Structures are given as C-alpha cells and as structure tokens.
PDB file of C-alpha atoms in Angstrom:
ATOM      1  CA  MET A   1     108.518 106.593  59.019  1.00 44.00           C
ATOM      2  CA  SER A   2     105.495 109.192  57.927  1.00 57.00           C
ATOM      3  CA  ASN A   3     107.128 112.551  56.184  1.00 85.00           C
ATOM      4  CA  THR A   4     110.237 110.880  55.361  1.00 93.00           C
ATOM      5  CA  ILE A   5     110.900 111.491  51.796  1.00 94.00           C
ATOM      6  CA  ASN A   6     111.501 107.774  49.210  1.00 93.00           C
ATOM      7  CA  ASP A   7     109.606 108.091  46.028  1.00 91.00           C
ATOM      8  CA  THR A   8     108.811 111.499  44.424  1.00 94.00           C
ATOM      9  CA  ASN A   9     107.121 112.771  41.780  1.00 93.00           C
ATOM     10  CA  PHE A  10     107.142 116.788  41.110  1.00 96.00           C
ATOM     11  CA  ASN A  11     106.308 118.268  37.771  1.00 94.00           C
ATOM     12  CA  PHE A  12     108.731 121.629  37.951  1.00 95.00           C
ATOM     13  CA  PRO A  13     107.716 123.915  35.072  1.00 92.00           C
ATOM     14  CA  GLY A  14     109.815 123.669  32.276  1.00 93.00           C
ATOM     15  CA  GLN A  15     110.445 120.275  33.403  1.00 95.00           C
ATOM     16  CA  THR A  16     112.015 117.801  30.929  1.00 95.00           C
ATOM     17  CA  ALA A  17     113.364 114.372  32.331  1.00 93.00           C
ATOM     18  CA  ILE A  18     113.951 113.160  35.804  1.00 94.00           C
ATOM     19  CA  TYR A  19     116.599 110.009  36.636  1.00 90.00           C
ATOM     20  CA  LYS A  20     116.099 109.033  39.766  1.00 89.00           C
ATOM     21  CA  GLY A  21     118.945 106.763  41.589  1.00 85.00           C
ATOM     22  CA  LYS A  22     119.847 104.926  44.205  1.00 85.00           C
ATOM     23  CA  VAL A  23     119.274 108.216  46.799  1.00 89.00           C
ATOM     24  CA  ARG A  24     118.504 111.037  45.183  1.00 90.00           C
ATOM     25  CA  GLU A  25     116.616 111.546  41.980  1.00 93.00           C
ATOM     26  CA  VAL A  26     117.516 114.942  39.672  1.00 93.00           C
ATOM     27  CA  TYR A  27     114.836 116.820  37.997  1.00 96.00           C
ATOM     28  CA  THR A  28     115.876 118.946  34.397  1.00 94.00           C
ATOM     29  CA  VAL A  29     113.970 122.256  34.525  1.00 94.00           C
ATOM     30  CA  ASN A  30     114.806 124.397  31.452  1.00 89.00           C
ATOM     31  CA  GLU A  31     119.136 122.981  31.654  1.00 87.00           C
ATOM     32  CA  LYS A  32     119.326 123.061  34.925  1.00 93.00           C
ATOM     33  CA  LEU A  33     119.934 120.198  37.245  1.00 94.00           C
ATOM     34  CA  VAL A  34     117.006 119.886  40.215  1.00 96.00           C
ATOM     35  CA  MET A  35     118.424 117.356  42.660  1.00 95.00           C
ATOM     36  CA  VAL A  36     115.839 116.452  45.912  1.00 96.00           C
ATOM     37  CA  ALA A  37     117.882 113.997  48.468  1.00 95.00           C
ATOM     38  CA  SER A  38     115.768 111.234  49.525  1.00 95.00           C
ATOM     39  CA  ASP A  39     115.801 109.557  52.726  1.00 95.00           C
ATOM     40  CA  ARG A  40     116.615 106.190  50.957  1.00 94.00           C
ATOM     41  CA  LEU A  41     118.235 104.165  52.512  1.00 91.00           C
ATOM     42  CA  SER A  42     121.580 102.470  50.036  1.00 89.00           C
ATOM     43  CA  ALA A  43     123.679  99.986  51.179  1.00 87.00           C
ATOM     44  CA  PHE A  44     125.361  97.588  49.276  1.00 85.00           C
ATOM     45  CA  ASP A  45     124.427  99.088  45.919  1.00 82.00           C
ATOM     46  CA  VAL A  46     120.882  98.383  47.470  1.00 88.00           C
ATOM     47  CA  ILE A  47     118.032 100.468  48.597  1.00 89.00           C
ATOM     48  CA  MET A  48     116.238  99.725  52.026  1.00 92.00           C
ATOM     49  CA  PRO A  49     112.818  98.624  52.223  1.00 91.00           C
ATOM     50  CA  LYS A  50     111.982 101.875  55.381  1.00 92.00           C
ATOM     51  CA  GLN A  51     113.567 106.096  54.446  1.00 94.00           C
ATOM     52  CA  ILE A  52     115.432 106.785  57.229  1.00 94.00           C
ATOM     53  CA  PRO A  53     114.157 110.085  58.969  1.00 95.00           C
ATOM     54  CA  TYR A  54     115.954 113.602  57.966  1.00 96.00           C
ATOM     55  CA  LYS A  55     118.510 111.891  55.981  1.00 95.00           C
ATOM     56  CA  GLY A  56     118.308 113.284  53.231  1.00 95.00           C
ATOM     57  CA  GLN A  57     118.679 117.260  54.694  1.00 97.00           C
ATOM     58  CA  ILE A  58     121.626 116.445  56.198  1.00 95.00           C
ATOM     59  CA  LEU A  59     123.313 115.416  53.284  1.00 93.00           C
ATOM     60  CA  ASN A  60     122.125 117.365  50.633  1.00 96.00           C
ATOM     61  CA  GLN A  61     123.271 119.973  53.860  1.00 97.00           C
ATOM     62  CA  ILE A  62     126.792 118.824  54.364  1.00 95.00           C
ATOM     63  CA  ALA A  63     127.187 118.682  50.411  1.00 95.00           C
ATOM     64  CA  ALA A  64     126.477 122.232  50.369  1.00 96.00           C
ATOM     65  CA  LYS A  65     128.348 124.043  52.669  1.00 96.00           C
ATOM     66  CA  MET A  66     131.596 121.789  51.223  1.00 96.00           C
ATOM     67  CA  LEU A  67     130.828 122.081  47.997  1.00 96.00           C
ATOM     68  CA  GLU A  68     131.146 126.059  48.413  1.00 96.00           C
ATOM     69  CA  ALA A  69     134.417 125.258  50.940  1.00 96.00           C
ATOM     70  CA  THR A  70     136.049 124.355  48.585  1.00 97.00           C
ATOM     71  CA  LYS A  71     134.626 125.901  45.337  1.00 96.00           C
ATOM     72  CA  ASP A  72     138.187 127.642  44.764  1.00 96.00           C
ATOM     73  CA  ILE A  73     140.094 124.329  43.769  1.00 96.00           C
ATOM     74  CA  CYS A  74     138.019 122.504  41.494  1.00 97.00           C
ATOM     75  CA  PRO A  75     134.643 124.545  40.195  1.00 96.00           C
ATOM     76  CA  ASN A  76     131.450 123.212  41.148  1.00 97.00           C
ATOM     77  CA  TRP A  77     127.381 122.323  39.109  1.00 95.00           C
ATOM     78  CA  VAL A  78     125.576 124.438  42.070  1.00 96.00           C
ATOM     79  CA  LEU A  79     122.866 127.367  41.571  1.00 95.00           C
ATOM     80  CA  GLY A  80     121.864 127.558  45.104  1.00 96.00           C
ATOM     81  CA  THR A  81     119.995 125.126  46.957  1.00 97.00           C
ATOM     82  CA  PRO A  82     116.533 126.155  48.104  1.00 98.00           C
ATOM     83  CA  ASP A  83     115.226 123.856  49.954  1.00 98.00           C
ATOM     84  CA  PRO A  84     116.897 121.964  52.878  1.00 97.00           C
ATOM     85  CA  ASN A  85     116.494 118.601  50.922  1.00 97.00           C
ATOM     86  CA  VAL A  86     117.158 120.471  46.715  1.00 97.00           C
ATOM     87  CA  THR A  87     120.475 121.800  45.836  1.00 97.00           C
ATOM     88  CA  ILE A  88     120.094 123.282  41.754  1.00 97.00           C
ATOM     89  CA  GLY A  89     122.480 123.560  39.586  1.00 95.00           C
ATOM     90  CA  TYR A  90     123.474 123.518  36.164  1.00 92.00           C
ATOM     91  CA  ALA A  91     123.190 120.338  33.584  1.00 91.00           C
ATOM     92  CA  CYS A  92     126.142 118.387  33.207  1.00 90.00           C
ATOM     93  CA  GLU A  93     126.775 115.879  31.453  1.00 90.00           C
ATOM     94  CA  PRO A  94     128.221 112.946  33.740  1.00 91.00           C
ATOM     95  CA  PHE A  95     130.969 111.588  33.324  1.00 95.00           C
ATOM     96  CA  LYS A  96     130.205 107.643  33.742  1.00 94.00           C
ATOM     97  CA  VAL A  97     132.782 106.967  36.523  1.00 96.00           C
ATOM     98  CA  GLU A  98     133.342 107.248  40.149  1.00 96.00           C
ATOM     99  CA  MET A  99     137.282 109.184  41.069  1.00 97.00           C
ATOM    100  CA  VAL A 100     137.259 106.899  43.957  1.00 97.00           C
ATOM    101  CA  VAL A 101     140.084 108.288  46.737  1.00 98.00           C
ATOM    102  CA  ARG A 102     142.460 106.472  49.563  1.00 98.00           C
ATOM    103  CA  GLY A 103     143.605 107.438  51.845  1.00 98.00           C
ATOM    104  CA  TYR A 104     143.833 104.272  54.192  1.00 98.00           C
ATOM    105  CA  CYS A 105     143.780 101.041  54.142  1.00 98.00           C
ATOM    106  CA  THR A 106     140.042 100.598  55.161  1.00 95.00           C
ATOM    107  CA  GLY A 107     136.849  98.964  53.601  1.00 90.00           C
ATOM    108  CA  HIS A 108     136.477  97.703  49.926  1.00 93.00           C
ATOM    109  CA  ALA A 109     141.030  97.627  50.313  1.00 97.00           C
ATOM    110  CA  TRP A 110     141.172  96.311  53.129  1.00 97.00           C
ATOM    111  CA  ARG A 111     138.682  93.266  51.890  1.00 95.00           C
ATOM    112  CA  THR A 112     140.496  93.234  48.388  1.00 96.00           C
ATOM    113  CA  TYR A 113     143.923  92.563  50.533  1.00 97.00           C
ATOM    114  CA  LYS A 114     143.035  90.785  53.206  1.00 96.00           C
ATOM    115  CA  SER A 115     141.677  87.894  50.580  1.00 96.00           C
ATOM    116  CA  GLY A 116     145.439  87.640  49.551  1.00 96.00           C
ATOM    117  CA  GLU A 117     145.203  90.639  46.692  1.00 96.00           C
ATOM    118  CA  ARG A 118     147.467  93.479  46.289  1.00 96.00           C
ATOM    119  CA  VAL A 119     146.035  95.225  43.156  1.00 96.00           C
ATOM    120  CA  LEU A 120     143.322  97.700  43.940  1.00 97.00           C
ATOM    121  CA  CYS A 121     142.517  99.325  40.573  1.00 97.00           C
ATOM    122  CA  GLY A 122     145.733  99.094  38.835  1.00 96.00           C
ATOM    123  CA  ILE A 123     148.042 100.488  42.224  1.00 97.00           C
ATOM    124  CA  THR A 124     149.582  97.673  44.346  1.00 97.00           C
ATOM    125  CA  MET A 125     149.234  98.213  47.856  1.00 97.00           C
ATOM    126  CA  PRO A 126     152.433  98.290  49.764  1.00 97.00           C
ATOM    127  CA  GLU A 127     152.830  95.191  52.442  1.00 97.00           C
ATOM    128  CA  GLY A 128     152.884  94.953  55.650  1.00 96.00           C
ATOM    129  CA  LEU A 129     149.500  96.384  56.366  1.00 97.00           C
ATOM    130  CA  LYS A 130     147.356  96.131  58.749  1.00 97.00           C
ATOM    131  CA  GLU A 131     143.646  97.243  58.943  1.00 97.00           C
ATOM    132  CA  ASN A 132     142.828 101.457  59.088  1.00 98.00           C
ATOM    133  CA  ASP A 133     147.075 101.870  58.327  1.00 98.00           C
ATOM    134  CA  LYS A 134     147.801 104.764  56.755  1.00 98.00           C
ATOM    135  CA  PHE A 135     148.994 104.335  52.568  1.00 98.00           C
ATOM    136  CA  PRO A 136     152.181 106.083  51.740  1.00 97.00           C
ATOM    137  CA  ASN A 137     150.097 108.023  49.477  1.00 97.00           C
ATOM    138  CA  PRO A 138     146.670 108.737  49.105  1.00 98.00           C
ATOM    139  CA  ILE A 139     145.615 105.820  45.683  1.00 98.00           C
ATOM    140  CA  ILE A 140     142.755 106.310  43.359  1.00 98.00           C
ATOM    141  CA  THR A 141     141.376 103.617  42.716  1.00 98.00           C
ATOM    142  CA  PRO A 142     137.520 104.973  39.698  1.00 97.00           C
ATOM    143  CA  THR A 143     134.588 102.635  39.929  1.00 95.00           C
ATOM    144  CA  THR A 144     132.040 102.230  36.977  1.00 91.00           C
ATOM    145  CA  LYS A 145     128.934 104.095  37.498  1.00 79.00           C
ATOM    146  CA  ALA A 146     126.510 101.721  36.822  1.00 64.00           C
ATOM    147  CA  ASP A 147     122.861 102.387  36.221  1.00 60.00           C
ATOM    148  CA  LEU A 148     119.469 102.108  39.251  1.00 52.00           C
ATOM    149  CA  GLY A 149     119.637  98.790  39.388  1.00 51.00           C
ATOM    150  CA  ASP A 150     122.899  97.845  39.045  1.00 58.00           C
ATOM    151  CA  HIS A 151     126.190  97.163  41.320  1.00 64.00           C
ATOM    152  CA  ASP A 152     129.437  99.689  39.856  1.00 75.00           C
ATOM    153  CA  GLU A 153     132.686  98.258  39.911  1.00 89.00           C
ATOM    154  CA  ASP A 154     135.890  98.181  40.682  1.00 94.00           C
ATOM    155  CA  ILE A 155     137.818  99.568  36.696  1.00 96.00           C
ATOM    156  CA  SER A 156     141.462 100.804  36.404  1.00 96.00           C
ATOM    157  CA  ARG A 157     142.982 103.982  34.572  1.00 97.00           C
ATOM    158  CA  GLU A 158     144.677 101.787  31.816  1.00 97.00           C
ATOM    159  CA  ALA A 159     141.255 100.246  31.338  1.00 96.00           C
ATOM    160  CA  ILE A 160     139.423 103.567  31.425  1.00 96.00           C
ATOM    161  CA  LEU A 161     141.388 104.983  28.827  1.00 97.00           C
ATOM    162  CA  ALA A 162     141.849 101.946  26.251  1.00 96.00           C
ATOM    163  CA  ASN A 163     138.286 101.610  26.463  1.00 95.00           C
ATOM    164  CA  GLY A 164     137.171 105.345  25.932  1.00 96.00           C
ATOM    165  CA  ILE A 165     135.518 105.553  28.846  1.00 95.00           C
ATOM    166  CA  VAL A 166     136.857 109.570  29.762  1.00 97.00           C
ATOM    167  CA  SER A 167     139.169 110.779  27.509  1.00 97.00           C
ATOM    168  CA  GLU A 168     143.417 110.962  28.484  1.00 97.00           C
ATOM    169  CA  GLU A 169     143.277 114.838  28.734  1.00 97.00           C
ATOM    170  CA  ASP A 170     139.836 114.320  31.147  1.00 98.00           C
ATOM    171  CA  TYR A 171     140.946 111.831  32.364  1.00 98.00           C
ATOM    172  CA  LYS A 172     144.581 113.971  33.729  1.00 98.00           C
ATOM    173  CA  GLN A 173     142.313 116.233  34.764  1.00 98.00           C
ATOM    174  CA  LEU A 174     139.573 114.695  36.889  1.00 98.00           C
ATOM    175  CA  GLU A 175     143.031 113.066  38.699  1.00 98.00           C
ATOM    176  CA  ALA A 176     144.003 116.486  39.824  1.00 98.00           C
ATOM    177  CA  TYR A 177     141.109 117.532  41.148  1.00 98.00           C
ATOM    178  CA  THR A 178     140.938 114.315  43.215  1.00 98.00           C
ATOM    179  CA  LEU A 179     143.885 114.860  44.472  1.00 98.00           C
ATOM    180  CA  ALA A 180     143.439 118.386  45.264  1.00 98.00           C
ATOM    181  CA  LEU A 181     140.007 118.275  46.394  1.00 98.00           C
ATOM    182  CA  PHE A 182     140.902 115.227  48.792  1.00 98.00           C
ATOM    183  CA  ALA A 183     143.474 117.552  49.814  1.00 98.00           C
ATOM    184  CA  LYS A 184     141.930 119.921  50.629  1.00 97.00           C
ATOM    185  CA  GLY A 185     138.578 117.433  52.955  1.00 97.00           C
ATOM    186  CA  THR A 186     141.872 115.828  54.731  1.00 97.00           C
ATOM    187  CA  GLU A 187     142.329 119.518  56.070  1.00 97.00           C
ATOM    188  CA  LEU A 188     138.095 120.398  56.582  1.00 95.00           C
ATOM    189  CA  ALA A 189     138.356 117.207  58.779  1.00 95.00           C
ATOM    190  CA  ALA A 190     141.538 117.666  60.244  1.00 96.00           C
ATOM    191  CA  GLU A 191     140.221 121.280  61.714  1.00 95.00           C
ATOM    192  CA  ARG A 192     136.801 118.971  63.313  1.00 94.00           C
ATOM    193  CA  GLY A 193     139.629 116.811  64.605  1.00 95.00           C
ATOM    194  CA  LEU A 194     138.741 114.156  62.374  1.00 95.00           C
ATOM    195  CA  ILE A 195     140.226 112.518  59.892  1.00 96.00           C
ATOM    196  CA  LEU A 196     139.111 111.781  55.585  1.00 96.00           C
ATOM    197  CA  VAL A 197     139.746 108.008  55.030  1.00 97.00           C
ATOM    198  CA  ASP A 198     138.564 107.903  52.176  1.00 97.00           C
ATOM    199  CA  THR A 199     135.386 109.080  49.527  1.00 96.00           C
ATOM    200  CA  LYS A 200     134.591 109.577  45.841  1.00 96.00           C
ATOM    201  CA  TYR A 201     134.111 112.116  43.603  1.00 97.00           C
ATOM    202  CA  GLU A 202     131.456 112.362  40.141  1.00 95.00           C
ATOM    203  CA  PHE A 203     132.464 114.432  37.463  1.00 97.00           C
ATOM    204  CA  GLY A 204     130.683 116.196  34.299  1.00 95.00           C
ATOM    205  CA  LYS A 205     130.823 118.947  31.833  1.00 95.00           C
ATOM    206  CA  THR A 206     129.151 121.743  31.370  1.00 92.00           C
ATOM    207  CA  ALA A 207     127.741 123.176  28.479  1.00 89.00           C
ATOM    208  CA  GLU A 208     130.988 124.242  27.759  1.00 92.00           C
ATOM    209  CA  GLY A 209     132.513 122.001  28.571  1.00 94.00           C
ATOM    210  CA  LYS A 210     133.623 123.241  31.945  1.00 95.00           C
ATOM    211  CA  ILE A 211     134.934 119.714  34.238  1.00 97.00           C
ATOM    212  CA  VAL A 212     133.085 120.371  37.729  1.00 97.00           C
ATOM    213  CA  VAL A 213     132.444 118.174  40.202  1.00 96.00           C
ATOM    214  CA  ILE A 214     128.579 117.462  40.759  1.00 92.00           C
ATOM    215  CA  ASP A 215     126.586 115.591  43.050  1.00 85.00           C
ATOM    216  CA  GLU A 216     127.808 115.358  46.119  1.00 88.00           C
ATOM    217  CA  ILE A 217     131.225 115.448  48.236  1.00 94.00           C
ATOM    218  CA  HIS A 218     132.633 114.312  52.220  1.00 94.00           C
ATOM    219  CA  THR A 219     129.091 113.388  53.531  1.00 90.00           C
ATOM    220  CA  PRO A 220     128.822 110.442  55.612  1.00 82.00           C
ATOM    221  CA  ASP A 221     126.981 108.792  52.571  1.00 81.00           C
ATOM    222  CA  SER A 222     130.324 108.749  50.019  1.00 88.00           C
ATOM    223  CA  SER A 223     133.061 109.286  52.681  1.00 91.00           C
ATOM    224  CA  ARG A 224     134.158 107.219  55.479  1.00 91.00           C
ATOM    225  CA  TYR A 225     135.587 109.393  59.102  1.00 93.00           C
ATOM    226  CA  PHE A 226     138.194 108.354  61.285  1.00 94.00           C
ATOM    227  CA  TYR A 227     138.924 110.020  64.900  1.00 94.00           C
ATOM    228  CA  ALA A 228     142.177 110.838  65.803  1.00 96.00           C
ATOM    229  CA  ASP A 229     142.237 110.931  69.319  1.00 96.00           C
ATOM    230  CA  GLY A 230     143.212 108.436  69.738  1.00 97.00           C
ATOM    231  CA  TYR A 231     143.860 106.424  66.431  1.00 98.00           C
ATOM    232  CA  GLN A 232     147.321 105.749  66.215  1.00 97.00           C
ATOM    233  CA  GLU A 233     147.013 104.437  69.996  1.00 98.00           C
ATOM    234  CA  ARG A 234     144.476 101.655  68.460  1.00 98.00           C
ATOM    235  CA  GLN A 235     146.900 101.220  66.309  1.00 98.00           C
ATOM    236  CA  ASN A 236     148.490 100.426  68.172  1.00 97.00           C
ATOM    237  CA  ASN A 237     146.856  97.686  69.946  1.00 97.00           C
ATOM    238  CA  GLY A 238     145.148  96.731  67.081  1.00 95.00           C
ATOM    239  CA  GLU A 239     141.839  97.596  68.245  1.00 96.00           C
ATOM    240  CA  ALA A 240     139.085  98.918  65.883  1.00 93.00           C
ATOM    241  CA  GLN A 241     138.756 102.713  65.028  1.00 94.00           C
ATOM    242  CA  LYS A 242     136.321 105.037  65.751  1.00 89.00           C
ATOM    243  CA  GLN A 243     133.962 106.384  62.643  1.00 84.00           C
ATOM    244  CA  LEU A 244     132.013 108.672  61.507  1.00 79.00           C
ATOM    245  CA  SER A 245     130.687 106.922  58.114  1.00 75.00           C
ATOM    246  CA  LYS A 246     127.906 104.247  57.230  1.00 79.00           C
ATOM    247  CA  GLU A 247     130.035 101.467  58.059  1.00 77.00           C
ATOM    248  CA  PHE A 248     128.077 100.805  60.482  1.00 83.00           C
ATOM    249  CA  VAL A 249     124.933 101.069  58.598  1.00 89.00           C
ATOM    250  CA  ARG A 250     127.309  97.998  57.302  1.00 85.00           C
ATOM    251  CA  GLN A 251     128.536  96.501  59.128  1.00 86.00           C
ATOM    252  CA  TRP A 252     125.103  95.304  61.068  1.00 90.00           C
ATOM    253  CA  LEU A 253     124.325  94.153  57.484  1.00 92.00           C
ATOM    254  CA  ILE A 254     127.075  92.447  57.575  1.00 91.00           C
ATOM    255  CA  GLU A 255     125.848  91.483  61.071  1.00 92.00           C
ATOM    256  CA  ASN A 256     123.134  90.032  60.379  1.00 93.00           C
ATOM    257  CA  GLY A 257     123.846  88.306  57.053  1.00 93.00           C
ATOM    258  CA  PHE A 258     123.324  90.290  54.304  1.00 93.00           C
ATOM    259  CA  GLN A 259     125.585  92.021  51.615  1.00 91.00           C
ATOM    260  CA  GLY A 260     123.857  93.218  48.780  1.00 88.00           C
ATOM    261  CA  LYS A 261     124.402  88.824  46.900  1.00 90.00           C
ATOM    262  CA  GLU A 262     121.970  86.991  45.336  1.00 88.00           C
ATOM    263  CA  GLY A 263     119.971  85.281  47.687  1.00 90.00           C
ATOM    264  CA  GLN A 264     119.995  86.758  51.041  1.00 92.00           C
ATOM    265  CA  GLN A 265     117.564  88.276  52.940  1.00 92.00           C
ATOM    266  CA  ILE A 266     117.986  92.242  54.088  1.00 92.00           C
ATOM    267  CA  PRO A 267     117.010  92.530  58.183  1.00 92.00           C
ATOM    268  CA  GLU A 268     114.751  93.926  59.438  1.00 90.00           C
ATOM    269  CA  LEU A 269     114.631  97.629  60.824  1.00 90.00           C
ATOM    270  CA  THR A 270     112.984  98.289  63.400  1.00 91.00           C
ATOM    271  CA  GLU A 271     111.673 101.731  63.853  1.00 92.00           C
ATOM    272  CA  GLU A 272     114.527 101.608  67.551  1.00 93.00           C
ATOM    273  CA  LYS A 273     116.536 100.677  64.302  1.00 92.00           C
ATOM    274  CA  ILE A 274     115.568 103.587  62.343  1.00 92.00           C
ATOM    275  CA  GLU A 275     115.741 105.846  64.755  1.00 93.00           C
ATOM    276  CA  GLU A 276     118.944 104.937  65.910  1.00 92.00           C
ATOM    277  CA  ILE A 277     120.498 105.303  62.200  1.00 91.00           C
ATOM    278  CA  SER A 278     118.596 108.822  62.238  1.00 93.00           C
ATOM    279  CA  ASN A 279     120.564 109.742  66.004  1.00 92.00           C
ATOM    280  CA  ARG A 280     123.795 108.485  63.909  1.00 89.00           C
ATOM    281  CA  TYR A 281     123.287 110.636  60.937  1.00 90.00           C
ATOM    282  CA  ILE A 282     122.994 113.947  62.946  1.00 94.00           C
ATOM    283  CA  GLU A 283     125.670 112.964  64.883  1.00 89.00           C
ATOM    284  CA  LEU A 284     127.668 112.846  62.196  1.00 87.00           C
ATOM    285  CA  TYR A 285     125.950 116.114  60.255  1.00 93.00           C
ATOM    286  CA  GLU A 286     127.727 118.181  63.675  1.00 94.00           C
ATOM    287  CA  GLN A 287     130.764 116.007  63.388  1.00 91.00           C
ATOM    288  CA  ILE A 288     131.096 117.348  60.617  1.00 92.00           C
ATOM    289  CA  THR A 289     129.879 120.590  60.224  1.00 93.00           C
ATOM    290  CA  GLY A 290     130.933 122.540  64.195  1.00 93.00           C
ATOM    291  CA  GLU A 291     127.333 122.818  63.780  1.00 95.00           C
ATOM    292  CA  ASP A 292     123.659 122.249  65.938  1.00 97.00           C
ATOM    293  CA  PHE A 293     121.579 120.232  63.424  1.00 97.00           C
ATOM    294  CA  VAL A 294     118.546 122.436  63.064  1.00 97.00           C
ATOM    295  CA  LYS A 295     115.414 119.956  61.497  1.00 96.00           C
ATOM    296  CA  ALA A 296     113.102 121.270  59.363  1.00 96.00           C
ATOM    297  CA  ASP A 297     108.505 120.898  58.996  1.00 94.00           C
ATOM    298  CA  ILE A 298     108.919 117.832  57.628  1.00 92.00           C
ATOM    299  CA  SER A 299     105.218 117.663  58.844  1.00 91.00           C
ATOM    300  CA  ASN A 300     104.197 118.438  54.657  1.00 92.00           C
ATOM    301  CA  VAL A 301     107.507 117.623  52.868  1.00 94.00           C
ATOM    302  CA  LEU A 302     106.510 117.381  49.887  1.00 95.00           C
ATOM    303  CA  GLU A 303     104.673 119.718  49.513  1.00 95.00           C
ATOM    304  CA  ARG A 304     107.369 122.368  50.820  1.00 96.00           C
ATOM    305  CA  ILE A 305     109.690 121.117  48.491  1.00 97.00           C
ATOM    306  CA  ASP A 306     108.035 121.759  45.284  1.00 96.00           C
ATOM    307  CA  LYS A 307     106.878 126.149  46.426  1.00 97.00           C
ATOM    308  CA  ASN A 308     110.270 125.960  47.510  1.00 97.00           C
ATOM    309  CA  VAL A 309     111.742 125.179  43.983  1.00 97.00           C
ATOM    310  CA  THR A 310     109.443 126.215  41.792  1.00 96.00           C
ATOM    311  CA  ASP A 311     109.613 130.080  43.756  1.00 96.00           C
ATOM    312  CA  PHE A 312     113.611 129.566  42.935  1.00 96.00           C
ATOM    313  CA  LEU A 313     112.814 128.689  40.080  1.00 94.00           C
ATOM    314  CA  LYS A 314     111.029 131.519  38.590  1.00 91.00           C
ATOM    315  CA  ALA A 315     112.886 134.194  40.506  1.00 87.00           C
TER     316      ALA A 315
END
C-alpha cells in the first residue's frame, strides 16, 4: 500500500548515525535518538515483504502512553513524541539482552512445555500446567538481542552473568525494574478488562550511567494480552483464549507453513489480509488505551515526519 512507511533515509541536522532494526529506525542526532516506528511487520524475526497501514503510529502512540504511565516506577529515555510515528529521547548504551517476563504458560513457553521440557532460560516450570495456565509467579526468561537478520536466542541469568554480558549489580536492577513494570502493566491491563500475559523490556544506560527503559513497552508487538472476561471459563473448558496481540499474525503464518525456518516461503499478504491486520491493530490500540484511534494524515508521511522532527530538534 502506498504511503506506508517502509525504509526511511532522513538526514536531520546534526545527524551522525542511523540504525535500522526489524521495525524501528533509530537516528542519532546530537546525543539524542530519533526513533521512527515504521509500518513493517516482523514475525519469527523475519520482516514481511509488505507493510501494514498505521501500524507504526499505533505502536508509537501506545508506547508513549505506557512509558508516561510507568515513569514513576522506572525512568525512561523519552524527551518527546513530536510526530505520531516518532519518539525522541536520550541516547543510551543498550544492554545486550531483552528482559522477557511471562505470567502465563503461553506461546514460546507453552511450545517448550508441550515438547516435554520443563526448564526455560534456567527457570523450572511446574508440572501439571495446561496451555495458557497462570504461573504461580511471573518468570523472567531473557533473550540475547540479535542484530538485524539474526534470531534472538534464549539465555539464562547464569549464562548472562558468567559471560559478562551484564554485571551482577546491573542485572539485579534489570530484574527489579522488569517485575515492577510487569506489575504495573498488569494493573493497567486489568483496568481495560485485559490480562497482560507476557511482554519484553529493553533497557539502556544514559551517558551518566543511569539505567532506563528504552524502546516500546506494553504494545501488541512486544506483549500478549488475553481478554479477562471468560478467561477462567475458557481454561476450564479447554478452549483457546481470546487474545489481543500479534499472535494472530504468527498463527496465520504457522497455518500457512511459515515459522521463519530456512527454506520456508512467506505466504502472500493480499490486500484483504493487509487491511484485516491493520484493522486488528486499530482494535488493539482502542482496547489497550480506551481511546478512539485517530488516523494521522499519511498523504506525505515522510515529509510530515521530516518537518516535525526537525522543528522539535530546533526547539
């Protein structure tokens, strides 16, 4: 679809570097980071060949709201959101791990459990669980942070410390922030009739050495939500849970023979499927925030971003 954001190549005043991730593109400008949320769709660490209208705006605006709602629990990197698709914040040195936290035996945790394994990232999961059952307590299952084109890999706390990926002092702080953010995210979700099932957080250090949460939090790309209403009844009946996350994309890909493995072909994203996914993301936004989604003007989306960011940086 025209006017979606795929690849960007801005040249902002004072720009010194650009990093392109799976979904976001990050520009370094005078010790600040300009993070542009594209409309790219990533699943199984693979970027799909077509973009989803308004996806970047949705993720950026949910993240902005969630970072604002949690800044008293964990400091974050944000200075401002001058454009629907852009967040600007302090340049940080990212930790080379992603802190994944799981409240329920779902997704990757369930696939591991179903295979007969009971240990995930050094954490032993209890016996007798069914898919989507709640863990007695949330578990942290970190992953390495992969470069573009590579896959994130599960890693244990012990391996992170043994390999010096993160110091023990810093890792304790990451764990504390992760559990505190997850508790707050759970509370915010409950207010919207949702269950925060699992999510991931990324952290970095500012130039002053302060640990802050970076990137997005509690968005449907980084998190999985269930509808609270009827959760227990569905569990008792062995029914699938009603989800609010990107999992519907993953399930569609799996049903069409794609899990990001070598030799597998990405199924065709028809215009109808793209529109369906876009509408699902809008539904996610409205359910998570409790607000109507207002589509930004995308007639000249790259010009809009360039102007808004440049004006913010000048100010």
